[in-house]
Amino acid sequence: MTFQELIRRLDEYWAAQGCCILQPYDVEVGAGTMHPDTVFRSLGPDPFRAAYVQPSRRPADGRFCRNPMRNQRYYQYQVILKPSPDDVVDLYMGSLQAIGFDVRREDVRLVEDDWESPSMGASGVGWEVWLDGAEITQFTFFQQMGGIELDPITAEITYGPERLCLMLTQGHSFWEDLQWNDEVSYREINFDLEYQHNLYNFELADTEMLFRLFEMYESESRRVIETPAVYDPELGRHTIAPEAGSEEPLFLVYPAFDLALKCSHVFNLLDARGALSPSERAAFINRIRARARACCLRYVEMQKAAREPKTPASSRS
Amino acid sequence: MSQVVVEVGCEELPAHSVRPACEALLDLLAEAIERVGLSEGQAEGRWYGTPRRLIAVFDGILERQADREVERRGPSKAAAYDSEGNPTKALLRFCRGAGVEPGAVEIRDDYVWVRKLERGRAAVEVLAEEIPAAIRKIPFDKTMRWGAGRMRFARPIRWILALVDGAVVPFQVETVPSGASSRGHRFLAPDPFEVASWEELAEGLRKRFVEPDPEERRRRIVEGARSVAGGVPVLSEELVDENVYLTEHPVAICGEFRPEFLELPRAVLVAAMAKYQRFFPVEGEDGRLANRFVSISNGGDPESVRKGNEWVLNARFNDAKFFFEEDSRRTLDEFLEQTERIVFQERLGTIRQRADRLADLAGRLAEEAELEERLVGLARKAGLYAKADLSTGLVSEIPALQGKIGGEYAKREGFEEEVCMAISEHYAPSLKDGSPGGRLATITLCADQADRLAGFVGIGELPSGSKDPYALRRAMGWLIDAQIAWPFAKKGVVDWIVEAAGLYREQGFELKDDLTLSLSAKEILEGRYELLYAELPHDALDAAWAVAWREPSHQFDRRVRFLAEIGKDTAFVRLAKRAGNIVSAARRKGIEVPERVTADDIDSNLFENEAEVLLYEAVQRADSRMSSLPADDFEGRVEVLRGLREEIEAFFDNVMVMADDTERRDNRLALLSWVDNLARTVADFGKFVIEGE
């Protein structure tokens, strides 16, 4: 089993379950959950199903490629099912069969594990899935996002594709045993990137610049989320008009959220660099949450407004 | 007689929640069955459960409720008839509602009544309301919603089986309708199958790789582990229990890990196996760990599962070894300094600051325990280094090893044996261990928990309802247990906390003032005492609490238990509370009575009656006898009080306390208050409730 074959099989399986196969989000994130298609689409009533690979960055987890199963940049395979179907667990088990595990031969267990992401104001209830004692998946029923109680509930399934691939091949190390395809190894694709980022994250990153960046991203995110756009019939599109009072303003939640994600990544770099005192650390997490939450609240607000019967067609582009 | 079977099928429930949920389901159903009259006397049932099902079974249930005559009260006679004796609208309305003619009512006690025969309903019909209600009421410590539903439960419900003598009890919970079918093992026999009774269900499940009875699973786990281990499996009760509720079809499998990992500290190996993998470690005959483990699988091919288990355990040990080797490049002093970077609580500073307080407090407690000087010094050292391991790689990787790793690293650096033990054990010491190391571990624990309580209570982060995010109630429980197990304390736990708060202030932290702090701590203490003495009569606890809540817990413990006994002697309790009752009644009327009375407060010239003089003299004698008794000689004190019986009785027979002459009245009240003072060195006997009074 190669890494790309594993992902191909997961794509195929989940596509057959009606999931959009999306592409990774193009901003650094700590986990697949932070992809806006998970964060925003778990809010509000609309059904949604998607699956995607998300490269995820956790600078403090870097081990200079000396730990066989831990990187600062690794992959998550993420599935979102909204509302969570009654047979969601059975569907998941089907995916294990699809990638080559025989669930009747192995010992597959759902072990209580509730998940939370303080910087996104997100929390859920669920399990870690164990296969012969090895954690292979985080399985979560989201209960809150951006601090907002969800309805309906979204099921999130997050696989660790590197580990799954290792288990299927009885390998021991990402760096020694994983094949990307039959010719090229995971090491050839990722080793240098991983190694160099470790050096940058732990030793070289300019903390003063990072502090400044955090402030800049944060205030830009705030400015964006507080600046409405209104529909201009002459232009035939929305335009930024901070002073104009409008019944149906458009708030730019996507750009504002990207900036919140930037804050989160900068924070992670500062943390890896050891530049944050303990109380600062907690305060930074609160600041990121405040930005993410502001985006979520606006998103829900606009969705609600769009659903109201009197909404003039003009307010939707 | 009928059989009722209920099975709630769920996605995997948290292991720790299965037993309480089954017990709750059983209790709720039993309560419902009795309430609706479907049992003769108590409903006797039993429960079974696995991670995927909660089962309750009742035999001997009535097929239908008995018919019964019900009586309903209508309007008053005056409102039911007008001046000419004709039925009013009110009466007609009532009769229509009750389904009777106005002529059929009876008049009793100035009201209109009707009597009706209510037909009993069939069990199936009644239970169709009661079973779903019971399922919805099962409490869990954490619940969730799923899909588009509104219901909260620990995990999604997938099927419900509900039968009375094989007939389906029809209802629906959320989107799940009840039925007669169950399901077997998730992978080995997933298809639904129908049953008509508990016996068929049990047989059907067992055929389908599900053992519904947790005791049977426990037996299989324990016996299976012993037979495959090739050594002695370390079967901690907690871990066996967890495995019982992690499996439906437990099979013990023995595997090996690479022998080089045996170089890791035992605590690391045990934690990785037991805490994280739920595997049982295996010891050789010499008591040392072997490079083997027993896992409890829930099915699968044993060879394949064993390979997978070995793979994951080797990977985990490899990780631990990585951190262990990284850590070995640093000293405990360096780790201690690094705790500067770990926050204890935002408003309570860092772990490094905490270390200084713990050192100070542990030293003071060792002095309070009158330990020899060397040990006082070592207590300070243990306090200082107790939390140093929080900055190690191994603890950040395996947090459950807090303390153990610090102890291990301290040993590696040649710290005193007692200090190593104190660091290692201070999260959960065996409180009765009287060795110097054991004592230091207890002292470190007390310093740790008192500091935690002082900090969080000091910034107003109090537990409320079911919420106790900082585990303050448990912290209080530790302090009480420690004081009782090793009665060295000269102060009560609240005063320890006040003392600990002082150390925060010395470091410049702002905490609430001592009075507010004591009152909040007192409230947590009261809750813990109520739990601790739940088996004893509540009035004994009240009587002790009112006079002695602040004393050390070992003394309070003796006091409560003594009072629980003496409380049975109602003649004595009556005597002991008599004076106090009069005094408090007078105070309620606004009369000032001195709290602490001495001979000077009483003017013997005001006495009119010999009984007064005799009581006065007897109380003086009693007072001086009592002051020669140790504070916790409750038996001796009660004897002294008993000695006042004749004088007290004569006083109440012959003296009118509430005289018109206020000077004499106050003098008598002061005398009684003095008697009460003596009684209150043991208890506030007024708190005792004497049945029938």
XYZ file of N, CA, C and O in Angstrom, chain B residues 47-120:
296
model
N -29.927 -6.044 35.782
C -29.427 -5.387 34.576
C -28.225 -6.127 34.011
O -27.522 -6.851 34.733
N -28.019 -5.932 32.728
C -26.829 -6.421 32.039
C -26.365 -5.277 31.160
O -27.152 -4.373 30.861
N -25.114 -5.322 30.728
C -24.694 -4.209 29.876
C -23.338 -4.429 29.253
O -22.483 -5.154 29.783
N -23.173 -3.842 28.081
C -21.898 -3.847 27.360
C -21.716 -2.430 26.830
O -22.615 -1.606 26.970
N -20.578 -2.171 26.169
C -20.424 -0.823 25.606
C -21.519 -0.476 24.598
O -21.730 0.692 24.315
N -22.189 -1.470 24.043
C -23.189 -1.162 23.013
C -24.619 -1.386 23.457
O -25.537 -1.264 22.660
N -24.840 -1.744 24.714
C -26.234 -2.005 25.100
C -26.444 -1.873 26.601
O -25.580 -2.232 27.394
N -27.593 -1.310 26.949
C -28.029 -1.243 28.337
C -29.270 -2.116 28.430
O -30.223 -1.911 27.681
N -29.249 -3.111 29.320
C -30.359 -4.070 29.372
C -30.943 -4.101 30.780
O -30.207 -4.132 31.766
N -32.289 -4.089 30.866
C -32.953 -4.300 32.158
C -34.033 -5.354 31.970
O -34.731 -5.373 30.953
N -34.134 -6.245 32.943
C -35.093 -7.344 32.870
C -35.881 -7.411 34.170
O -35.300 -7.359 35.257
N -37.197 -7.507 34.067
C -38.057 -7.688 35.249
C -38.936 -8.921 35.041
O -39.566 -9.065 33.996
N -38.967 -9.792 36.054
C -39.932 -10.888 36.020
C -41.010 -10.583 37.055
O -40.814 -9.749 37.945
N -42.129 -11.276 36.943
C -43.174 -11.113 37.951
C -43.918 -9.801 37.852
O -44.345 -9.228 38.859
N -44.068 -9.302 36.641
C -44.797 -8.045 36.438
C -46.266 -8.380 36.140
O -46.556 -9.369 35.460
N -47.177 -7.548 36.636
C -48.608 -7.777 36.399
C -48.927 -7.496 34.928
O -48.371 -6.584 34.331
N -49.877 -8.298 34.399
C -50.219 -8.100 32.987
C -50.997 -6.817 32.771
O -50.971 -6.218 31.719
N -51.770 -6.450 33.793
C -52.450 -5.163 33.713
C -52.578 -4.574 35.112
O -52.441 -5.260 36.109
N -52.835 -3.286 35.142
C -53.045 -2.625 36.428
C -54.363 -3.106 37.009
O -55.283 -3.443 36.267
N -54.469 -3.123 38.335
C -55.748 -3.453 38.962
C -56.742 -2.321 38.683
O -56.349 -1.167 38.528
N -58.036 -2.683 38.592
C -59.057 -1.630 38.501
C -59.052 -0.892 39.829
O -58.755 -1.452 40.874
N -59.378 0.364 39.796
C -59.425 1.051 41.090
C -60.470 2.154 41.080
O -60.811 2.700 40.029
N -60.954 2.396 42.286
C -61.955 3.422 42.428
C -61.235 4.729 42.702
O -60.368 4.795 43.572
N -61.565 5.748 41.898
C -60.926 7.036 42.157
C -61.981 8.045 42.558
O -63.144 7.968 42.148
N -61.575 8.946 43.394
C -62.494 9.956 43.879
C -61.980 11.305 43.446
O -60.782 11.568 43.533
N -62.882 12.155 42.946
C -62.440 13.501 42.572
C -63.266 14.534 43.294
O -64.486 14.400 43.414
N -62.602 15.586 43.746
C -63.319 16.638 44.447
C -63.742 17.709 43.456
O -62.956 18.114 42.590
N -64.942 18.164 43.559
C -65.453 19.204 42.676
C -65.547 20.535 43.397
O -64.816 20.783 44.352
N -66.468 21.410 42.933
C -66.623 22.722 43.575
C -67.182 22.580 44.997
O -67.701 21.523 45.370
N -67.083 23.636 45.750
C -67.653 23.613 47.096
C -69.176 23.578 46.967
O -69.740 23.934 45.928
N -69.791 23.118 48.032
C -71.244 22.977 48.020
C -71.892 24.325 47.676
O -72.813 24.410 46.864
N -71.348 25.394 48.264
C -71.931 26.722 48.050
C -71.851 27.139 46.582
O -72.753 27.794 46.061
N -70.763 26.724 45.918
C -70.607 27.119 44.525
C -71.334 26.175 43.578
O -71.523 26.486 42.405
N -71.736 25.007 44.093
C -72.311 23.984 43.220
C -73.822 24.155 43.007
O -74.358 23.687 42.011
N -74.459 24.791 43.952
C -75.925 24.939 43.849
C -76.318 26.384 44.075
O -75.721 27.075 44.917
N -77.345 26.839 43.340
C -77.825 28.209 43.573
C -78.796 28.227 44.745
O -79.029 27.193 45.380
N -79.359 29.375 44.996
C -80.180 29.525 46.206
C -81.401 28.586 46.178
O -81.933 28.208 47.217
N -81.782 28.198 44.966
C -82.940 27.291 44.901
C -82.534 25.827 44.873
O -83.367 24.951 44.636
N -81.264 25.583 45.023
C -80.817 24.181 45.073
C -80.604 23.573 43.700
O -80.395 22.375 43.576
N -80.630 24.414 42.637
C -80.355 23.872 41.318
C -78.841 23.869 41.047
O -78.130 24.749 41.527
N -78.381 22.889 40.247
C -76.937 22.838 39.928
C -76.486 24.111 39.212
O -77.200 24.609 38.346
N -75.337 24.641 39.602
C -74.776 25.819 38.944
C -73.991 25.381 37.716
O -73.736 24.181 37.513
N -73.551 26.404 36.962
C -72.700 26.087 35.796
C -71.422 25.370 36.224
O -70.936 24.475 35.538
N -70.894 25.801 37.366
C -69.639 25.200 37.851
C -69.814 23.705 38.059
O -68.965 22.895 37.676
N -70.949 23.335 38.651
C -71.184 21.920 38.920
C -71.369 21.159 37.599
O -70.811 20.072 37.406
N -72.133 21.763 36.705
C -72.381 21.080 35.434
C -71.080 20.847 34.673
O -70.840 19.784 34.111
N -70.225 21.875 34.735
C -68.946 21.751 34.044
C -68.107 20.613 34.644
O -67.530 19.792 33.944
N -68.106 20.582 35.951
C -67.342 19.541 36.654
C -67.872 18.148 36.285
O -67.109 17.224 36.013
N -69.220 18.026 36.261
C -69.810 16.722 35.969
C -69.517 16.279 34.536
O -69.232 15.109 34.281
N -69.543 17.257 33.647
C -69.250 16.917 32.259
C -67.815 16.381 32.154
O -67.543 15.367 31.526
N -66.902 17.102 32.819
C -65.488 16.687 32.795
C -65.316 15.296 33.382
O -64.515 14.493 32.894
N -66.050 15.010 34.437
C -65.873 13.730 35.120
C -66.697 12.633 34.456
O -66.568 11.465 34.789
N -67.615 13.021 33.544
C -68.431 12.032 32.834
C -69.537 11.431 33.704
O -69.803 10.240 33.596
N -70.126 12.213 34.577
C -71.236 11.698 35.407
C -72.405 12.681 35.348
O -72.244 13.843 34.966
N -73.582 12.192 35.726
C -74.754 13.049 35.822
C -74.674 13.855 37.112
O -74.137 13.374 38.117
N -75.233 15.095 37.102
C -75.189 15.916 38.322
C -75.849 15.198 39.506
O -75.469 15.416 40.662
N -76.793 14.304 39.239
C -77.465 13.606 40.332
C -76.569 12.575 41.012
O -76.860 12.123 42.116
N -75.439 12.201 40.354
C -74.621 11.103 40.892
C -73.553 11.572 41.880
O -72.794 10.764 42.394
N -73.513 12.875 42.125
C -72.436 13.347 43.014
C -72.815 13.157 44.474
O -73.996 13.030 44.823
N -71.761 13.127 45.298
C -71.979 13.056 46.745
C -71.532 14.365 47.353
O -70.689 15.059 46.788
N -72.088 14.657 48.532
C -71.660 15.880 49.212
C -71.039 15.490 50.540
O -71.629 14.734 51.325
N -69.814 15.937 50.717
C -69.108 15.580 51.946
C -68.189 16.759 52.312
O -67.577 17.349 51.429
N -68.135 17.066 53.579
C -67.265 18.156 54.073
C -67.464 19.439 53.259
O -66.494 20.120 52.919
N -68.723 19.720 52.895
C -69.038 20.947 52.171
C -68.477 20.976 50.753
O -68.312 22.039 50.162
N -68.106 19.835 50.223
C -67.651 19.784 48.830
C -68.426 18.721 48.063
O -68.997 17.797 48.653
N -68.392 18.873 46.756
C -69.008 17.890 45.882
C -67.950 16.861 45.488
O -66.812 17.223 45.186
N -68.298 15.590 45.524
C -67.359 14.530 45.152
C -67.990 13.588 44.153
O -69.208 13.376 44.198
N -67.158 13.030 43.227
C -67.662 11.912 42.441
C -66.731 10.722 42.628
O -65.533 10.879 42.880
N -67.326 9.562 42.499
C -66.565 8.324 42.600
C -66.669 7.620 41.272
O -67.764 7.526 40.714
N -65.522 7.147 40.754
C -65.567 6.441 39.480
C -64.686 5.216 39.522
O -63.654 5.215 40.200
N -65.055 4.230 38.788
C -64.211 3.051 38.688
C -63.291 3.264 37.492
O -63.736 3.516 36.370
N -61.956 3.212 37.748
C -61.026 3.375 36.641
C -60.492 2.003 36.281
O -59.943 1.304 37.135
N -60.665 1.641 35.016
C -60.198 0.326 34.578
C -58.666 0.336 34.511
O -58.071 1.297 34.031
N -58.071 -0.740 35.014
C -56.623 -0.848 34.891
C -56.226 -1.012 33.440
O -56.965 -1.589 32.650
